[in-house]
Coordinates of C-alpha atoms and ligand atoms in Angstrom, one line a residue:
X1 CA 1.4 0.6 21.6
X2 CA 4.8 1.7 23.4
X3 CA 7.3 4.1 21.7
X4 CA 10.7 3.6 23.1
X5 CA 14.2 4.9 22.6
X6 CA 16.7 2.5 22.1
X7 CA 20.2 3.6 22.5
X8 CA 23.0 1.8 20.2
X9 CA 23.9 -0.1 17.3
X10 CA 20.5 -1.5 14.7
X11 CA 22.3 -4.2 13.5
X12 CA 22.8 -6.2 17.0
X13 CA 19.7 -4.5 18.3
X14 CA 16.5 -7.5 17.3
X15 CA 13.4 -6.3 16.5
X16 CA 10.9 -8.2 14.1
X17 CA 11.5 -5.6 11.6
X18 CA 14.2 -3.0 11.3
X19 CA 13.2 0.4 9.1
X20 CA 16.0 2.5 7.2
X21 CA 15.7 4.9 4.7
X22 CA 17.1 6.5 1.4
X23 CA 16.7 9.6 -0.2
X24 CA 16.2 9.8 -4.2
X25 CA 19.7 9.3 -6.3
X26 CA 21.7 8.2 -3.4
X27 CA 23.4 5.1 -5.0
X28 CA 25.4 4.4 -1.8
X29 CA 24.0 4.9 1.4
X30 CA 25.7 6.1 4.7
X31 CA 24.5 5.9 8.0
X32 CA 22.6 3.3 9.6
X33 CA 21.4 2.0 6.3
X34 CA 24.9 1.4 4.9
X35 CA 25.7 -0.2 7.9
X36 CA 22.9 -2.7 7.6
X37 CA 23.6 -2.5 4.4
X38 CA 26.9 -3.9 4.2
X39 CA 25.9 -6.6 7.1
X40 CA 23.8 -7.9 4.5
X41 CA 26.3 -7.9 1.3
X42 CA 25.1 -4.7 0.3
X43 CA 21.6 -6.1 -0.7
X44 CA 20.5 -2.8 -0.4
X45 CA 22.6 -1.3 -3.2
X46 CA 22.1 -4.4 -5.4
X47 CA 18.3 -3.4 -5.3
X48 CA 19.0 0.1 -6.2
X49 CA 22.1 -1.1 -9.0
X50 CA 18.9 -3.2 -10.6
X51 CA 16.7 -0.5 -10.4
X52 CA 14.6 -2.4 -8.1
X53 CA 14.8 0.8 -5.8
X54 CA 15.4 4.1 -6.1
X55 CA 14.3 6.0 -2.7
X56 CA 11.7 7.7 -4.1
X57 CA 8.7 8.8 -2.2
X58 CA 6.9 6.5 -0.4
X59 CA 8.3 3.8 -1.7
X60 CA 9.4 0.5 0.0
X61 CA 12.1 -2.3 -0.6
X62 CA 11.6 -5.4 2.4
X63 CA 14.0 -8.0 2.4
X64 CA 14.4 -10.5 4.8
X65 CA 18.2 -10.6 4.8
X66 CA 18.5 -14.2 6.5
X67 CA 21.8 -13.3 8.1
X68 CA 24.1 -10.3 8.5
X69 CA 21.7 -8.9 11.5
X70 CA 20.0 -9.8 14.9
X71 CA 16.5 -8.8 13.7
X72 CA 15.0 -11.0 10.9
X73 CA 13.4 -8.2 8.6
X74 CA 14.6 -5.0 7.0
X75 CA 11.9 -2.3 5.4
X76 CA 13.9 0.4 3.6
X77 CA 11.6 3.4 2.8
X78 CA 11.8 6.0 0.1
X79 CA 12.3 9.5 1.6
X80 CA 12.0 11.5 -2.0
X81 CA 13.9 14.5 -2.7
X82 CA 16.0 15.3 0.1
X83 CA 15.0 18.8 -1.1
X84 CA 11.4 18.4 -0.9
X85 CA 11.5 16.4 2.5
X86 CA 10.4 17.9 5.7
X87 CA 9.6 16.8 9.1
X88 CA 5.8 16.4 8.5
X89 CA 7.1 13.5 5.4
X90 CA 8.8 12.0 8.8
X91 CA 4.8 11.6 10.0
X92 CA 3.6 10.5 6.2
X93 CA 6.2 7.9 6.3
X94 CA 4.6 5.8 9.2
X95 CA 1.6 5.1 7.6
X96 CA 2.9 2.4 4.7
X97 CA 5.1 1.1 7.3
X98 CA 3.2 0.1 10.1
X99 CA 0.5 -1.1 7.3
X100 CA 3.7 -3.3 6.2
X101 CA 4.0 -4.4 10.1
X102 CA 0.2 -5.1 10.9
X103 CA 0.6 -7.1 7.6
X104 CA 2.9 -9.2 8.4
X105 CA 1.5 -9.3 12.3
X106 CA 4.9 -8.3 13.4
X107 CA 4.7 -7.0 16.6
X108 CA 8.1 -5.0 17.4
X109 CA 9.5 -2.7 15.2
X110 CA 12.6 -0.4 15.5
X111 CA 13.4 2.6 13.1
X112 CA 15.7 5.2 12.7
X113 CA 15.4 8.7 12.7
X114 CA 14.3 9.7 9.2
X115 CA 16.1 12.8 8.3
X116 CA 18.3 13.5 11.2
X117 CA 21.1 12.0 9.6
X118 CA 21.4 13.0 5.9
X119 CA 18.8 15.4 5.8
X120 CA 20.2 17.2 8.9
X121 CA 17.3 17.6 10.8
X122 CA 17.0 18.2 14.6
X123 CA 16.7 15.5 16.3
X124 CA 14.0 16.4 18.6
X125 CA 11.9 17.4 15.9
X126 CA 11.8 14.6 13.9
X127 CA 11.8 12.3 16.9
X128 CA 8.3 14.2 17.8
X129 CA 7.2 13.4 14.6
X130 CA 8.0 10.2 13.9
X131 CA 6.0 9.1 17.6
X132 CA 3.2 10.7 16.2
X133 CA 3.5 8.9 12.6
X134 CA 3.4 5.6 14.4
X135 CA 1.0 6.3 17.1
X136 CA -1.4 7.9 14.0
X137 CA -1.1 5.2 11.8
X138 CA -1.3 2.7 14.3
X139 CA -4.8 3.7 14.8
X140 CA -8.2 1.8 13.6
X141 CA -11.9 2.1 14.1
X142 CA -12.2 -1.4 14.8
X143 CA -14.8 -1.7 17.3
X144 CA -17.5 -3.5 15.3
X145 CA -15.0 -5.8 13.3
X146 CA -15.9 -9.3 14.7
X147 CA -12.3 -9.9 13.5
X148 CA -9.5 -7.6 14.9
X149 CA -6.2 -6.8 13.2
X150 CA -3.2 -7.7 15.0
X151 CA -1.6 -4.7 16.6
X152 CA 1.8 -3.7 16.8
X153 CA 2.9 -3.8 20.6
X154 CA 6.0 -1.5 20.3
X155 CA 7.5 1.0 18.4
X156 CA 11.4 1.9 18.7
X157 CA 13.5 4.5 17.5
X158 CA 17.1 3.3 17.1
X159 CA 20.0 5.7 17.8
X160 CA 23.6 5.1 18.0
X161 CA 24.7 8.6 19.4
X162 CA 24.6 8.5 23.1
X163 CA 24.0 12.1 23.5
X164 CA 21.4 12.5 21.5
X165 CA 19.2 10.5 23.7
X166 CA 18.2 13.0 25.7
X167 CA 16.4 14.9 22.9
X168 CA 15.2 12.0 21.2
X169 CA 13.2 10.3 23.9
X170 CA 11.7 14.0 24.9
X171 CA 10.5 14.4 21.3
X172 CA 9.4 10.3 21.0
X173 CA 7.6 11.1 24.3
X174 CA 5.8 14.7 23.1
X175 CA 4.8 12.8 19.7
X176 CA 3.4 9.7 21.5
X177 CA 1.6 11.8 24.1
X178 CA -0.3 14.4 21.5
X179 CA -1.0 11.4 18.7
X180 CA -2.6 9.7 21.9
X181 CA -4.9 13.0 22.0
X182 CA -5.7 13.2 18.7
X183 CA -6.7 9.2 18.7
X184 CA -8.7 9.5 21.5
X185 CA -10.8 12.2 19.5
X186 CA -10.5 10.1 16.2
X187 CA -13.2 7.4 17.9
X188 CA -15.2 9.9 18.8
X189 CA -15.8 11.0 15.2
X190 CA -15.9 7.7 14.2
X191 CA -18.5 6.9 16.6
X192 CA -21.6 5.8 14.9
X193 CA -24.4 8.7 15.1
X194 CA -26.6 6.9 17.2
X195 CA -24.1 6.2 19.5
X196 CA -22.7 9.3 19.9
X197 CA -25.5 12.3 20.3
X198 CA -25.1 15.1 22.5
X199 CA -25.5 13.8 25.4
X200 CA -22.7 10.8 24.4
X201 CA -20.3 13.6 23.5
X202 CA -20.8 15.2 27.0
X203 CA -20.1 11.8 28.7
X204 CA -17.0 11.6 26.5
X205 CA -15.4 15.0 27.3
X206 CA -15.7 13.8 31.1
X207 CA -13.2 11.4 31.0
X208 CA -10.3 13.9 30.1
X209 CA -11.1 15.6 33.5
X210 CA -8.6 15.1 36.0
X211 CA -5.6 16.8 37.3
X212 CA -5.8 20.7 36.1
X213 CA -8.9 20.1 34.0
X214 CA -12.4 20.5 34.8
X215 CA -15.5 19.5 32.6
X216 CA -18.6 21.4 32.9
X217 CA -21.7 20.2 30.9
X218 CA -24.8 22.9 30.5
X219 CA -28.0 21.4 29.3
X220 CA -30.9 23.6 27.8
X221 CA -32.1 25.1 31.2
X222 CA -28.6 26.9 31.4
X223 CA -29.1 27.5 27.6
X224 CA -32.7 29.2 28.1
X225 CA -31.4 31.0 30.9
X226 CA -28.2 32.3 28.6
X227 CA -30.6 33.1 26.0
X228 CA -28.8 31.1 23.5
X229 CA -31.3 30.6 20.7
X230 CA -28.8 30.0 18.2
X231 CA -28.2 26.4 20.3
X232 CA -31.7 26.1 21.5
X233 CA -33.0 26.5 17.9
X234 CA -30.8 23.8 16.3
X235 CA -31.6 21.7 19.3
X236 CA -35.0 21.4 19.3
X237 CA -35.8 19.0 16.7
X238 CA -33.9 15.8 18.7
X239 CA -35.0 13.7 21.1
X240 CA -31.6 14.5 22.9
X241 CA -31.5 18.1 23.9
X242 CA -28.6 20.1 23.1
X243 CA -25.5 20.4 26.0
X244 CA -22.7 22.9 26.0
X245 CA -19.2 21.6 27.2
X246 CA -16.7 23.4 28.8
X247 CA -13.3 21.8 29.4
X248 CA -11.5 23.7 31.2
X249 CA -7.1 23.8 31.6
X250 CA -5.1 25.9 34.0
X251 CA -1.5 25.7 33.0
X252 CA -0.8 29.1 33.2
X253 CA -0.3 31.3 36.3
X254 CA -3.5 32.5 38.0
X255 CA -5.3 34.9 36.9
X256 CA -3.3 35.1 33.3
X257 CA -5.8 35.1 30.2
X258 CA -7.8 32.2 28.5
X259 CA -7.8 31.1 24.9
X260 CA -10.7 30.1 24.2
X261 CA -11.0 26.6 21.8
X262 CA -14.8 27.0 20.3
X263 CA -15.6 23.7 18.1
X264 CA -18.8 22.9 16.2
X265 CA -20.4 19.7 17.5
X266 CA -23.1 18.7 15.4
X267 CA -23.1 15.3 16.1
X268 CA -25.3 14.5 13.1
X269 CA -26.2 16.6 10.2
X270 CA -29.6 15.8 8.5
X271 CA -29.9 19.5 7.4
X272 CA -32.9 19.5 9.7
X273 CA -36.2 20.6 7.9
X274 CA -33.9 21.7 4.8
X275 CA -33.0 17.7 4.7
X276 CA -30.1 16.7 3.2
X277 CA -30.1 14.4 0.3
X278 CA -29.9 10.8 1.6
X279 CA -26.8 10.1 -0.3
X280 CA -23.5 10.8 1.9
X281 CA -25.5 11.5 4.7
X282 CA -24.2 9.0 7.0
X283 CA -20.8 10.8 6.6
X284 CA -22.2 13.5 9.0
X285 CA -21.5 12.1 11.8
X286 CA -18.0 13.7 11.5
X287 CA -20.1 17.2 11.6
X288 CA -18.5 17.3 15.3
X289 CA -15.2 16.7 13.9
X290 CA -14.3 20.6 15.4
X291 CA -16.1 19.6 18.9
X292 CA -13.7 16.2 19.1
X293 CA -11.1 18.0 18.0
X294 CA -10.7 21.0 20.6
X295 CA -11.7 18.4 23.5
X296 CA -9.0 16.3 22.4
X297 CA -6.6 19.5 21.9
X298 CA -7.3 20.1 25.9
X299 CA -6.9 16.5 26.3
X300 CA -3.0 17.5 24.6
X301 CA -2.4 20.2 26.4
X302 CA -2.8 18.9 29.7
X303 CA -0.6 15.6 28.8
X304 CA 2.0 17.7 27.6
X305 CA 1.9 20.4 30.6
X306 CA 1.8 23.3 28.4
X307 CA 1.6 26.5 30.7
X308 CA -1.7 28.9 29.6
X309 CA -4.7 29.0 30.6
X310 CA -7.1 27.1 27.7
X311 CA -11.1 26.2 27.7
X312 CA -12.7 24.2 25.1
X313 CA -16.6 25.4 24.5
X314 CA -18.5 22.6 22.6
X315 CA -22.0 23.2 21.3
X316 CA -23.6 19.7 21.2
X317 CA -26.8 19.0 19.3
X318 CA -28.2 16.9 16.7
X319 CA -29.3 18.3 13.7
X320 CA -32.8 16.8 13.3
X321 CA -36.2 17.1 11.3
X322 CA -39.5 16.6 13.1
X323 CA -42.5 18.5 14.5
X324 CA -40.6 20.0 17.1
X325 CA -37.9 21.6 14.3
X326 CA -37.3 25.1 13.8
X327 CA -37.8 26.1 10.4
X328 CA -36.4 27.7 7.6
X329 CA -37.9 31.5 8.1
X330 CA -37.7 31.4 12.1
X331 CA -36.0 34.5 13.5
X332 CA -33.5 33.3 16.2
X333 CA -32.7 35.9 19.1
X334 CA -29.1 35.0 19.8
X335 CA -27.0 35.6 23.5
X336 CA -25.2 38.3 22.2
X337 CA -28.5 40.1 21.8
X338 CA -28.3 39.8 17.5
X339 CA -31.5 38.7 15.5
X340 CA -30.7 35.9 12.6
X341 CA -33.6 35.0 10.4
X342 CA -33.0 31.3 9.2
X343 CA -33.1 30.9 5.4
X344 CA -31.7 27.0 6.1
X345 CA -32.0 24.9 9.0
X346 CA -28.6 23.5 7.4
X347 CA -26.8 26.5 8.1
X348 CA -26.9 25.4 11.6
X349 CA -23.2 25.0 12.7
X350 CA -22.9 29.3 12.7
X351 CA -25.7 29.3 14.6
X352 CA -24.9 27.0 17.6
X353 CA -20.8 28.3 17.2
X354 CA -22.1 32.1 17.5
X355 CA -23.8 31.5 20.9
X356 CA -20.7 29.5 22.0
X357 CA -18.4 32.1 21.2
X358 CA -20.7 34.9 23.0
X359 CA -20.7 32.7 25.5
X360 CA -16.7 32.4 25.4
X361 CA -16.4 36.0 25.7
X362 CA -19.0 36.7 28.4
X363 CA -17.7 33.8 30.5
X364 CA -13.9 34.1 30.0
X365 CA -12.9 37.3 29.1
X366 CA -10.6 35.7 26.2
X367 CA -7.6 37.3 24.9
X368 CA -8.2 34.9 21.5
X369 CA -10.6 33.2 20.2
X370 CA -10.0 30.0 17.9
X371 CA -12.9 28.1 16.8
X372 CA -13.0 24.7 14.3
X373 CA -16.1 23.8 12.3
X374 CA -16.6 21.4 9.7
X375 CA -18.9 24.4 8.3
X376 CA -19.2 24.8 4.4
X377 CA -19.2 22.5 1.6
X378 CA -18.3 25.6 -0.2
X379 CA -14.8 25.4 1.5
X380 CA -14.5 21.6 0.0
X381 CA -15.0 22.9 -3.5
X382 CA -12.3 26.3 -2.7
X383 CA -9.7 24.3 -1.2
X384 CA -10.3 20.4 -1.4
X385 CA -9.1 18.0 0.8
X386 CA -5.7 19.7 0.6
X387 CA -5.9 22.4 3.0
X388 CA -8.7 23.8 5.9
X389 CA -9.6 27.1 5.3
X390 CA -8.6 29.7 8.1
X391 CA -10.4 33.6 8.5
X392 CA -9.5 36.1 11.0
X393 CA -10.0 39.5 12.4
X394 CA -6.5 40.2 13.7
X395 CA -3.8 39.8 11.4
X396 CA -1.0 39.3 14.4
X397 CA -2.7 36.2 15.6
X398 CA -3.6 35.0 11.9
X399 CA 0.5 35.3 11.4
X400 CA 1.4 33.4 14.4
X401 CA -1.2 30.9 13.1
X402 CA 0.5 30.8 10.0
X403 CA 3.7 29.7 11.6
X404 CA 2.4 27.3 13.6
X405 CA 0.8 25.8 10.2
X406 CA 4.1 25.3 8.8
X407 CA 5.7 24.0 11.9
X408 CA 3.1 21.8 12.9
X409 CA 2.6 20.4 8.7
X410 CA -1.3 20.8 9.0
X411 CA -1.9 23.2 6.1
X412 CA -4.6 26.2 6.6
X413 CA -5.2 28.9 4.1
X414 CA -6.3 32.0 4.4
X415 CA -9.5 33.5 2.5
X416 CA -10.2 37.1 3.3
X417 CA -12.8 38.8 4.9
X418 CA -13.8 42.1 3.2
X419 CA -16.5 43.8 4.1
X420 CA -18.3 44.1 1.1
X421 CA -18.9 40.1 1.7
X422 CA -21.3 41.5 4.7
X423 CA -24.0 42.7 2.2
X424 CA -24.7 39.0 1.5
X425 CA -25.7 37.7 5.2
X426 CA -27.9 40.8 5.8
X427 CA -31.5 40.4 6.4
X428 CA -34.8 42.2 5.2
X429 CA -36.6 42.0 8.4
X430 CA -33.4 40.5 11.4
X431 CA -29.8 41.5 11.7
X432 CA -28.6 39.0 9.6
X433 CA -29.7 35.7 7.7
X434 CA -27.6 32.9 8.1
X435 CA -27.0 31.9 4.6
X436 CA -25.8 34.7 2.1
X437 CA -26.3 32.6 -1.4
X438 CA -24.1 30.9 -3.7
X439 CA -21.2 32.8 -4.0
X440 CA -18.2 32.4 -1.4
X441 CA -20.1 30.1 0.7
X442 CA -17.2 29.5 2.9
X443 CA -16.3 33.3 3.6
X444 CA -20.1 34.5 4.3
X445 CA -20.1 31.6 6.8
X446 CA -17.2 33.0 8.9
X447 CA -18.4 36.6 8.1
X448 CA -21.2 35.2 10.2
X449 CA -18.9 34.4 13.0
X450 CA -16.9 37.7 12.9
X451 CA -20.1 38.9 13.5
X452 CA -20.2 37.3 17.0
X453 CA -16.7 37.2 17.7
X454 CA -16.5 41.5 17.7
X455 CA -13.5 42.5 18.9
X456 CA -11.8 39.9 20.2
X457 CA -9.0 38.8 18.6
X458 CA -10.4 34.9 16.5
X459 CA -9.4 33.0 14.2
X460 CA -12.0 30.2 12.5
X461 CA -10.9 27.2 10.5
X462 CA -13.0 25.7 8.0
X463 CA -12.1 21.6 8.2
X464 CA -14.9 20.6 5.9
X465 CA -13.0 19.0 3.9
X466 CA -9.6 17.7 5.7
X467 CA -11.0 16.5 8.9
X468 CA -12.8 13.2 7.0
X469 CA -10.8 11.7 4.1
X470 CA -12.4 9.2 2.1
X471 CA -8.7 8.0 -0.3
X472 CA -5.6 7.5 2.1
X473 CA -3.4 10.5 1.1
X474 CA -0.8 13.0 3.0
X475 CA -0.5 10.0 5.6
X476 CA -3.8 9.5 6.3
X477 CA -5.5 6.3 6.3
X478 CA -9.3 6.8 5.3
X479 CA -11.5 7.7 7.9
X480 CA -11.1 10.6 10.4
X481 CA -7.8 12.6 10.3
X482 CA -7.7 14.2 14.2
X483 CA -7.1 17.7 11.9
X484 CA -6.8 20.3 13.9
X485 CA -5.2 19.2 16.8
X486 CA -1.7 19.5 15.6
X487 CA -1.9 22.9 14.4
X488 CA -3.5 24.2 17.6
X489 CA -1.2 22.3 19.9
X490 CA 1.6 23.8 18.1
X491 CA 0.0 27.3 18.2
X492 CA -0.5 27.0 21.7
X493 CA 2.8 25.2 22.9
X494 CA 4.1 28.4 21.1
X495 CA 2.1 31.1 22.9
X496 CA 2.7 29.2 26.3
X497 CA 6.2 29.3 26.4
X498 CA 7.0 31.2 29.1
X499 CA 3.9 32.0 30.8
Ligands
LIG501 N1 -22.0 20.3 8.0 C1 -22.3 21.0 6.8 C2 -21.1 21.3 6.0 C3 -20.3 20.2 5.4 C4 -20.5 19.9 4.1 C5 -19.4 19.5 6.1 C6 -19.8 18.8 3.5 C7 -18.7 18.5 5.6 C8 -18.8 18.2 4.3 C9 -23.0 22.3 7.1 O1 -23.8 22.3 8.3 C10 -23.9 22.6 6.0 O2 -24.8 21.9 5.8 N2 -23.6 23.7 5.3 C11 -24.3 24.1 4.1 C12 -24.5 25.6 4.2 C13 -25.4 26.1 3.2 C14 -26.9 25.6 3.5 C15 -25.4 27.6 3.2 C16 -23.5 23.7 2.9 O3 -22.2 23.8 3.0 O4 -24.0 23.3 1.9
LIG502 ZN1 -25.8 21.6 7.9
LIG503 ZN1 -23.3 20.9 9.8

């Protein structure tokens, strides 16, 4: 799909459907949608006078005006309370719209910017966000449909002001460019799990190599030779043995730090000899979600040029039971030198994550460490689908995080890590154990990580339960989300200004 600016007026301009807007209460519109309103005969504010519409959120009002205007179909959106609306609603708003257009098996459509006229928005900004609405919700896992949906070709923003354009097309071009990204790593947790295994996920992350990034894939030899028994360990029960990935990015000056992006790539979770219970199991395949996710946050960075130095480190295995399994009692020497006797071989995304980030830190000397794991069930039942969970060990990065949560609308909430919370992942006879019971599942988990991480500056996030959603909600459409890669780009396109 192509995301273009078009500069002028949307009533000449002829799309097959044109999208304007309203905000709750507003009885008659201004802007663009009073302009096509009137070149209608003000079918717009007939709809709302009959109470056929009212602008609230997320809902829609299509007409197919007949005359007035040079495109033959008009899709007003609800935009809510202008007091409630923000620029991520500009993303959320795509979603029942290009439905509507795949619908119809239109192939063109042209909206305006949502927001930047009543609801005084910057242009940019909501230009950036409405690309990525469009280029998000335009996305389908459709490889094994027989039958393919029709896809919409091109996707315009209409603007009158001539000197806006500028702005516009950069932030239409930003959003198109990272929602690109995140698709790309959307297949790849969508990827059936026999298709995708470790050594599929490798051969994936090679193709965003190119230009100033360099893949690296490590197989167990280089694991055995790093000591990693964390990876080895959770390894050894597949057929496929386990690979570590390293995409690497140089945007910044030489020789300026790396951030480090660490993501858990289990790329199916049976629980290993601590099996799962068959039912939902075929939903972990997404248990790589973090591993797609900071491959395709690389895969970002570099189309959007963003000046720091960045590596991705993906532990790859599949999660397996059979003779050659470790087991549940097995004491794990890690690379950082730490014993870990394994109470489950479920807990297995710490184990693989705390070799990778020892790893990060012998290898790059990071100034921060972010890592992404879909690692606790526990963090489902705290937070829900709502939010990911985030834990840290340095509270300046956790702020900046924070920002970059609100700017980017990908929620992440913290849950603390006191010490007292340590007690439960000690071990009788290792240095730790790597579950630590039934209470705050999702905090012992990264307790376990803060463990490896030290003194480097590292924030985890939980996305157990936002990168997968089942119900289409916040402007998802079932299926995987591509959570975290906004929130990270953002974070990172804010640390690499001026670097
Ligand atoms: N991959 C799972 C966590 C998970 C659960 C992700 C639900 C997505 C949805 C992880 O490896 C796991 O199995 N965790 C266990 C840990 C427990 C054994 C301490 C869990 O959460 O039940
Ligand atoms: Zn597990
Ligand atoms: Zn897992």
């Amino acid at each position: 799909m192509k995301t273009e600016l078009v500069v002028g007026d949307i009533r000449k301009h002829r799309a097959d459907m044109l999208v304007v807007n309203l905000f709750e209460g507003v009885t008659s519109p201004g802007g663009a949608t009073g302009a096509v309103d009137k070149a209608i005969g003000g079918a717009i504010t007939a709809a709302i006078h009959d109470g056929d519409f009212h602008g609230k959120w997320g809902e829609t009002l299509f007409l197919r005006p007949g005359k007035g205007l040079a495109s033959p179909r008009v899709l007003v959106v609800g935009l809510g309370k202008k007091e409630k609306f923000t620029p991520d609603h500009v993303r959320q708003l795509a979603l029942p719209v290009m439905r509507m257009a795949k619908k119809k098996k239109i192939s063109t459509v042209a909206s305006v910017l949502h927001g930047a006229g009543a609801g005084g928005f910057d242009q940019e900004e909501t230009a950036r966000f409405l690309a990525l609405g469009a280029v998000l919700s335009e996305y389908e896992y459709d490889r094994y449909k027989s039958e393919k949906e029709g896809r919409v070709s091109r996707f315009q923003v209409v603007e009158r002001e001539k000197a806006a354009a500028r702005k516009v097309a950069r932030g239409l071009a930003h959003g198109a460019k990272l929602g690109e990204a995140i698709n790309w790593g959307r297949d790849l947790v969508a990827s059936p799990p026999g298709d995708l295994r470790p050594d599929g996920l490798a051969r994936a992350a090679r193709k965003i190599a190119g230009g100033k990034v360099r893949v690296k894939v490590y197989g167990r030899k280089e694991a055995e030779a790093w000591k990693m028994g964390g990876l080895i360990a959770v390894g050894k029960g597949s057929e496929v043995s386990p690979r570590l990935i390293v995409a690497e990015y140089r945007g910044g000056r030489p020789g300026s730090p790396w951030t480090a992006l660490v993501g858990k790539g289990v790329t199916f979770d049976t629980g290993g000899i601590s099996l799962k219970k068959w039912e939902g199991m075929e939903k972990m395949k997404y248990d790589m979600a973090g591993g797609a996710g900071m491959l395709a946050a690389v895969r970002a960075v570099a189309a959007l040029g963003i000046r720091r130095n960045i590596v991705a480190i993906v532990p790859a295995v599949e999660n397996m039971p059979s003779g050659t399994a470790y087991r549940p009692g097995d004491v794990l020497r890690m690379m950082s030198g730490k014993t870990v006797e394994v109470l489950s071989t479920d807990a297995e995304g710490r184990l693989i994550l705390a070799d990778a980030i020892t790893f990060a830190k012998k290898r790059y000397r990071p100034d921060v460490i972010l890592d992404a794991a879909t690692l606790t069930g526990s963090c489902v039942v705290a937070l829900g689908s709502v939010t990911m969970g985030m834990m840290g060990n340095d509270a300046k990065v956790l702020a900046r995080m924070r920002e970059a949560s609100a700017a980017s609308g990908e929620r992440a909430w913290e849950l603390p890590l006191h010490e007292e919370y340590l007690e439960q992942i000690k071990s009788d006879i290792a240095d730790l154990k790597n579950i630590g019971g039934p209470e705050a599942g999702a905090i012992t988990a990264g307790y376990f990580l803060k463990e490896f991480a030290g003194e480097t500056p590292w924030v985890h996030l939980d996305i157990a339960g936002v990168a997968w959603r089942e119900k289409e909600r916040m402007g998802y459409a079932p299926g995987p989300t591509g959570v975290p890669v906004r929130l990270l780009v953002e974070f990172l396109r804010r640390e690499g200004t001026g670097a």
